[in-house]
Amino acid sequence: MSEKISRRKFLATVGGIAAAAVVGGVAWYLYTSAPPTPTPTVTRPSRIRYSTHPFYFPPDAEKEYERITGIDVETTYLEFFVMTQKQLADPTAWDVAASGRYRPIIAEGLARPIPVEKVPRWRPDKVLDIFYHVEKYFKPAQVKRFNYLLWHEPGKTLIAVPVMWNFDSVTYLPEFLPYEERGGTKRTLAYSELWNPEWKGRTGMQDEAFTVFSETANYLEATEQMTFSGAITSLTEEEVDAVFNYLLPYVRQGFIKTFWFSYGEIVSLFSTREVWLASTWQPVCFDTRKAGTPAYYAALQHGPFFWYNSGYVSSLVSPEVAEEGIRLLNWHLELYTQMLYTRQGYPSPAWAWEDYKNAMGDEFYGWFYEGKSTYLPIEEAIKAIWPDKPEFATLPERLQNALFLPDAYFKHFWT
């Protein structure tokens, strides 16, 4: 690759971006150029190469897509925080890709736009309002960045097609912290609990500047300790230095036990109670619960961090391969794949489609998308979820709620 996308240039590009709008964003950019002359048929490729992560394309999804299409999907899984670097290092090595930090891929011309009509599930009346009216939710500087990562021409042509979304936040263990969650009806802990002296040496942050600096900047701006010139996901060099200098004393004094890189690492640290609270993704909370350790995902006092994941097709591939990438993209918004995302706790951006509602049922859909309570009270739900752990039924309600597993309680959705 040329000097313009060297490791040094890449770090300079992403070091000041982070994620209130797309902290976990991934996208599929779709090659849509038609052949110069009409062709009567397009031969489907027998194989497509996909650079991705298990969150975006679980093994079950790969197996099912191959079964229904006959296409061999050659999947390469990468660690989340280094996906874009590896894809930029050799963009000829993949046909379809996903990543969490894809702005450099747009900037390098490795992604091309796609008309909205090529994504039939992307309808204004079916998707989250924020995707069409982001100005209602973010300040102007953030709106500009949000749209750059989503639209080629707002409302008409997409540069990325989101397939899942959620909020990043803080997972914490209520056995050690005096908080509890009530379905988002109240704000619990502040982000600054990560450097609270009471939890010194028991907290964690993510091993990535993109996340650490933006999440901290969000807290500092919300509490009026600092002001930032633009989007907190696009900090200037001076602003990055200011956030760094704010955090440095806490790091040097040992407040932060770990900057986690591996998903399995942070789940293990929570499950064994080595870490009591950390900046994480939501599945970390659920997988900690599955190990029998009560865990909550915080409704932060100053707001969690909205993101969406999407995917892209290389602009270097042939029209035939590009069309297969579009098919794969559309399939990610279909019910089967969305069921897999829902199991991780990730909602669909096209949440209002009737087949989602019908498959989930009123109780699950109401709990997942509308903030409603389950039909069973927690003392009954915990018995159904943990039949081999009768001792859990004797725990205080606060800890029982922290052991609730949606994929076990709503297991009808996957069976």
XYZ file of C-alpha atoms in Angstrom:
415
model
C 0.000 0.000 0.000
C 1.072 3.578 -0.529
C 2.379 5.876 2.185
C -0.995 7.585 2.431
C -2.500 4.553 4.155
C 0.516 3.449 6.139
C 0.109 2.478 9.785
C 1.274 5.952 10.824
C -1.277 7.624 8.559
C -3.996 5.222 9.703
C -3.391 5.991 13.376
C -3.363 9.697 12.637
C -6.665 9.329 10.828
C -8.529 7.377 13.492
C -6.795 8.516 16.660
C -9.146 11.445 17.064
C -12.356 9.805 15.921
C -14.664 7.981 18.235
C -18.122 7.027 18.592
C -21.115 8.817 19.987
C -22.643 8.415 16.558
C -20.919 5.266 15.354
C -18.544 4.048 18.052
C -19.052 0.504 16.892
C -20.014 1.305 13.333
C -19.321 -1.052 10.457
C -20.557 -0.719 6.904
C -21.060 -2.469 3.626
C -20.248 -0.256 0.699
C -21.844 -1.529 -2.437
C -20.331 -1.553 -5.882
C -23.179 -0.538 -8.187
C -21.584 0.335 -11.509
C -23.416 -1.331 -14.363
C -21.612 -2.777 -17.395
C -21.244 -0.233 -20.221
C -23.634 -2.248 -22.391
C -26.641 -4.341 -21.340
C -25.991 -8.016 -20.739
C -28.770 -10.583 -20.886
C -27.553 -12.589 -17.897
C -25.120 -12.199 -15.033
C -23.279 -15.316 -13.946
C -23.250 -15.650 -10.189
C -19.826 -16.331 -8.693
C -19.257 -19.624 -6.940
C -17.345 -17.968 -4.102
C -17.240 -14.681 -2.218
C -14.528 -13.657 0.261
C -15.761 -12.020 3.457
C -13.481 -10.257 5.960
C -15.566 -9.916 9.098
C -16.178 -10.665 12.780
C -18.425 -13.335 14.337
C -20.793 -10.627 15.612
C -21.626 -9.619 12.040
C -21.595 -13.017 10.367
C -21.836 -15.857 12.907
C -21.028 -19.401 11.730
C -24.754 -20.198 11.704
C -25.321 -17.342 9.270
C -22.528 -18.512 6.985
C -23.872 -22.051 6.922
C -27.440 -20.936 6.183
C -26.448 -18.484 3.454
C -24.382 -21.147 1.712
C -27.291 -23.571 1.968
C -29.886 -21.283 0.405
C -27.653 -19.744 -2.281
C -25.075 -22.393 -3.135
C -22.387 -19.710 -2.824
C -19.207 -20.626 -0.965
C -18.551 -17.841 1.555
C -14.852 -17.830 2.402
C -15.015 -16.139 5.792
C -12.017 -14.646 7.582
C -12.623 -13.538 11.164
C -10.496 -10.688 12.518
C -10.153 -9.127 15.963
C -12.492 -6.149 16.104
C -9.965 -3.426 16.877
C -7.577 -4.242 13.997
C -10.026 -5.102 11.237
C -9.679 -1.907 9.218
C -5.877 -1.903 9.395
C -5.744 -5.391 7.917
C -8.309 -4.618 5.237
C -6.420 -1.473 4.215
C -3.136 -3.368 4.127
C -4.421 -5.548 1.273
C -7.798 -4.476 -0.149
C -7.491 -7.093 -2.893
C -7.763 -9.883 -0.310
C -11.500 -9.460 0.281
C -14.687 -8.953 -1.697
C -17.010 -8.104 1.170
C -15.851 -6.738 4.504
C -16.973 -5.348 7.804
C -15.106 -3.220 10.300
C -15.695 -1.013 13.274
C -13.733 1.996 12.063
C -14.447 2.328 8.387
C -13.999 6.026 7.626
C -10.503 5.434 6.161
C -12.036 2.907 3.758
C -14.433 5.562 2.479
C -11.613 8.084 2.243
C -9.459 5.696 0.213
C -12.194 5.105 -2.365
C -12.650 1.453 -1.491
C -16.409 1.857 -1.149
C -19.047 2.973 -3.623
C -22.650 4.122 -3.087
C -25.874 2.216 -3.647
C -29.365 3.566 -4.375
C -31.807 3.041 -1.532
C -34.130 1.093 -3.804
C -31.500 -1.658 -3.977
C -32.037 -2.258 -0.265
C -35.761 -3.090 -0.096
C -35.938 -3.204 3.710
C -34.517 0.299 4.045
C -37.770 2.263 4.134
C -38.314 5.494 6.105
C -41.435 4.077 7.760
C -39.607 0.928 8.893
C -36.192 2.087 10.109
C -35.141 4.075 13.156
C -35.934 7.759 12.802
C -32.335 8.752 13.506
C -31.167 7.371 10.161
C -33.333 9.844 8.258
C -33.445 12.738 10.747
C -30.154 12.663 12.604
C -30.307 16.438 13.126
C -33.012 15.830 15.747
C -30.573 13.900 17.923
C -27.058 15.318 17.510
C -25.378 18.682 17.281
C -24.422 19.912 13.773
C -20.797 18.776 13.909
C -21.880 15.269 14.843
C -24.586 15.270 12.168
C -22.002 15.907 9.460
C -19.894 12.958 10.561
C -22.926 10.696 10.994
C -24.151 11.391 7.471
C -20.689 10.927 5.964
C -20.652 7.380 7.305
C -24.195 6.629 6.134
C -25.291 8.589 3.066
C -23.774 9.358 -0.306
C -26.840 11.512 -0.993
C -29.089 11.841 2.061
C -32.349 10.011 1.674
C -31.508 8.712 -1.790
C -28.167 6.939 -1.979
C -26.485 5.071 0.842
C -22.757 4.824 1.345
C -23.319 2.284 4.136
C -26.242 0.026 4.917
C -26.672 -0.523 8.663
C -27.667 -4.007 9.759
C -27.606 -3.663 13.574
C -27.307 -0.947 16.191
C -27.055 -0.491 19.939
C -25.430 1.576 22.674
C -22.023 0.924 24.176
C -21.905 1.540 27.900
C -20.440 0.213 31.154
C -20.976 -3.312 32.463
C -20.807 -3.589 36.250
C -21.256 -6.213 38.975
C -23.999 -5.288 41.481
C -22.463 -7.608 44.074
C -19.809 -4.910 44.531
C -21.426 -1.670 43.294
C -24.563 -0.257 44.984
C -26.529 0.286 41.779
C -29.203 -1.481 39.776
C -30.923 -1.024 36.422
C -34.647 -0.499 35.947
C -35.165 -0.839 32.220
C -33.634 2.533 31.464
C -36.218 4.338 33.602
C -33.503 5.951 35.693
C -29.888 6.940 35.176
C -27.449 4.982 37.278
C -23.706 5.435 37.411
C -21.542 8.073 35.752
C -18.727 7.193 33.353
C -16.298 8.600 35.931
C -16.976 5.568 38.162
C -14.214 3.934 36.102
C -11.722 6.023 38.081
C -13.598 6.136 41.388
C -11.019 5.485 44.167
C -13.458 3.035 45.796
C -13.071 0.659 42.821
C -9.364 1.292 42.262
C -7.709 -1.616 40.460
C -11.055 -3.240 39.607
C -12.067 -1.333 36.477
C -11.402 -1.654 32.759
C -11.416 0.359 29.569
C -11.107 -0.758 25.964
C -7.655 -1.044 24.413
C -8.381 1.418 21.638
C -7.961 5.195 21.507
C -11.058 5.627 19.351
C -13.311 4.358 22.127
C -11.447 5.583 25.200
C -11.003 9.165 24.031
C -14.505 9.683 22.675
C -16.275 8.152 25.653
C -14.176 10.202 28.047
C -14.687 13.336 25.950
C -18.440 12.771 26.053
C -18.319 12.675 29.860
C -16.056 15.725 30.116
C -18.238 17.773 27.784
C -21.480 16.713 29.485
C -20.105 17.704 32.900
C -18.724 20.990 31.491
C -15.155 20.156 32.415
C -14.038 20.593 28.799
C -15.445 21.911 25.550
C -14.676 20.538 22.099
C -14.626 22.368 18.790
C -16.533 19.790 16.775
C -17.842 16.262 17.018
C -16.445 14.364 19.981
C -15.862 11.582 17.466
C -13.460 13.823 15.526
C -11.199 15.360 18.143
C -8.359 17.652 17.141
C -4.795 16.793 18.094
C -4.918 19.327 20.913
C -8.198 17.886 22.190
C -6.797 14.356 22.146
C -3.858 15.631 24.203
C -6.227 17.257 26.701
C -8.211 14.055 27.214
C -4.973 12.071 27.450
C -3.627 14.385 30.137
C -6.900 14.081 32.051
C -6.730 10.269 32.111
C -2.982 9.857 32.592
C -2.853 10.348 36.399
C -5.571 7.731 36.923
C -3.748 5.232 34.735
C -0.394 5.869 36.406
C -1.912 5.435 39.860
C -3.352 2.038 38.957
C -7.046 2.881 38.895
C -7.564 0.932 35.649
C -6.833 -2.779 36.003
C -6.996 -3.592 32.290
C -7.324 -2.119 28.834
C -9.027 -5.100 27.266
C -8.505 -6.156 23.665
C -9.922 -9.679 23.468
C -13.639 -10.278 23.972
C -12.980 -13.528 25.805
C -10.532 -11.743 28.092
C -13.021 -9.200 29.417
C -15.792 -11.793 29.831
C -13.390 -13.965 31.827
C -12.330 -11.048 34.034
C -15.951 -10.229 34.838
C -17.030 -13.838 35.316
C -14.243 -14.463 37.823
C -14.963 -11.104 39.498
C -11.449 -9.807 38.864
C -13.003 -6.736 37.235
C -16.106 -5.091 38.727
C -16.919 -2.509 36.062
C -15.617 -1.680 32.603
C -16.461 0.031 29.343
C -17.832 -2.799 27.179
C -20.230 -3.976 24.514
C -23.604 -5.339 25.639
C -22.878 -9.034 24.874
C -20.152 -8.884 27.535
C -22.872 -8.311 30.117
C -25.002 -11.195 28.847
C -22.072 -13.618 28.626
C -21.018 -12.689 32.158
C -24.522 -13.585 33.321
C -24.329 -16.899 31.482
C -21.349 -17.767 33.677
C -23.587 -17.257 36.719
C -22.170 -13.862 37.711
C -24.804 -11.121 38.167
C -24.099 -8.193 35.836
C -25.820 -5.003 34.717
C -25.429 -2.809 31.641
C -25.634 0.783 32.799
C -27.995 3.524 31.701
C -25.234 6.092 32.143
C -26.012 9.455 33.696
C -24.660 11.305 30.673
C -25.904 8.910 28.050
C -24.539 5.720 26.483
C -22.828 5.704 23.080
C -24.973 5.093 20.014
C -23.470 3.038 17.191
C -24.581 1.077 14.187
C -22.879 -1.708 12.252
C -23.011 -2.019 8.496
C -20.995 -3.681 5.755
C -19.331 -2.874 2.444
C -18.429 -4.438 -0.866
C -15.027 -3.663 -2.341
C -14.979 -1.203 -5.208
C -12.249 -3.359 -6.755
C -14.397 -6.422 -7.391
C -16.152 -7.447 -10.604
C -19.814 -6.540 -11.182
C -20.798 -10.171 -10.642
C -19.094 -10.357 -7.261
C -20.456 -6.936 -6.353
C -24.005 -8.064 -7.051
C -23.454 -11.061 -4.792
C -22.277 -8.671 -2.104
C -25.534 -6.750 -2.457
C -27.505 -9.970 -2.074
C -25.536 -10.844 1.036
C -26.139 -7.360 2.419
C -29.869 -7.597 1.880
C -29.902 -11.013 3.525
C -28.360 -9.475 6.650
C -31.558 -7.465 7.075
C -33.790 -10.510 6.657
C -35.383 -12.256 9.618
C -32.925 -15.172 9.890
C -29.824 -13.020 10.367
C -31.641 -10.505 12.524
C -32.626 -13.354 14.845
C -28.922 -14.080 15.362
C -28.207 -10.408 16.089
C -31.134 -10.232 18.502
C -29.666 -13.161 20.424
C -26.571 -11.023 21.033
C -28.819 -8.211 22.275
C -28.485 -6.114 19.118
C -31.648 -4.542 17.641
C -32.434 -4.189 13.960
C -32.303 -0.746 12.319
C -35.398 -1.809 10.363
C -37.243 -2.647 13.550
C -40.811 -1.990 12.365
C -41.128 -4.846 9.855
C -44.054 -7.104 10.653
C -42.139 -10.371 10.269
C -39.845 -9.333 13.128
C -42.860 -8.574 15.320
C -44.650 -11.783 14.420
C -41.601 -13.981 15.006
C -40.753 -12.370 18.337
C -44.292 -12.252 19.692
C -45.852 -9.450 21.713
C -43.983 -10.132 24.960
C -40.492 -10.337 23.448
C -41.000 -7.465 20.997
C -42.418 -5.294 23.766
C -39.516 -6.098 26.100
C -36.825 -5.731 23.440
C -37.996 -2.670 21.512
C -40.562 -0.893 23.677
C -39.173 -1.150 27.204
C -42.038 -3.239 28.571
C -41.761 -5.769 31.383
C -41.853 -9.519 30.853
C -45.127 -11.263 31.598
C -43.575 -13.338 34.383
C -42.190 -11.560 37.471
C -38.450 -11.977 37.957
C -38.836 -14.547 40.754
C -40.682 -16.837 38.327
C -38.523 -15.985 35.319
C -35.330 -16.841 37.181
C -36.626 -20.361 37.892
C -37.354 -20.909 34.206
C -33.973 -19.539 33.124
C -31.866 -21.316 35.768
C -33.630 -24.627 36.578
C -30.316 -26.177 37.694
C -29.489 -23.251 40.019
C -32.254 -23.208 42.650
C -30.106 -21.002 44.874
C -30.566 -18.143 42.391
C -34.268 -18.045 43.302
C -33.290 -17.081 46.865
C -31.159 -14.090 45.843
C -32.367 -10.510 46.338
C -34.445 -9.198 43.434
C -31.650 -6.779 42.547
C -29.298 -9.693 41.801
C -31.969 -11.834 40.164
C -32.588 -9.083 37.621
C -28.848 -9.099 36.926
C -29.051 -12.797 35.993
C -31.898 -12.457 33.482
C -31.009 -14.062 30.131
C -33.262 -13.003 27.248
C -32.151 -15.817 24.935
C -33.171 -18.361 27.595
C -36.423 -16.687 28.629
C -37.509 -16.023 25.028
C -36.070 -19.251 23.656
C -39.130 -19.806 21.443
C -37.677 -17.178 19.095
C -34.772 -19.465 18.162
C -36.441 -22.889 18.402
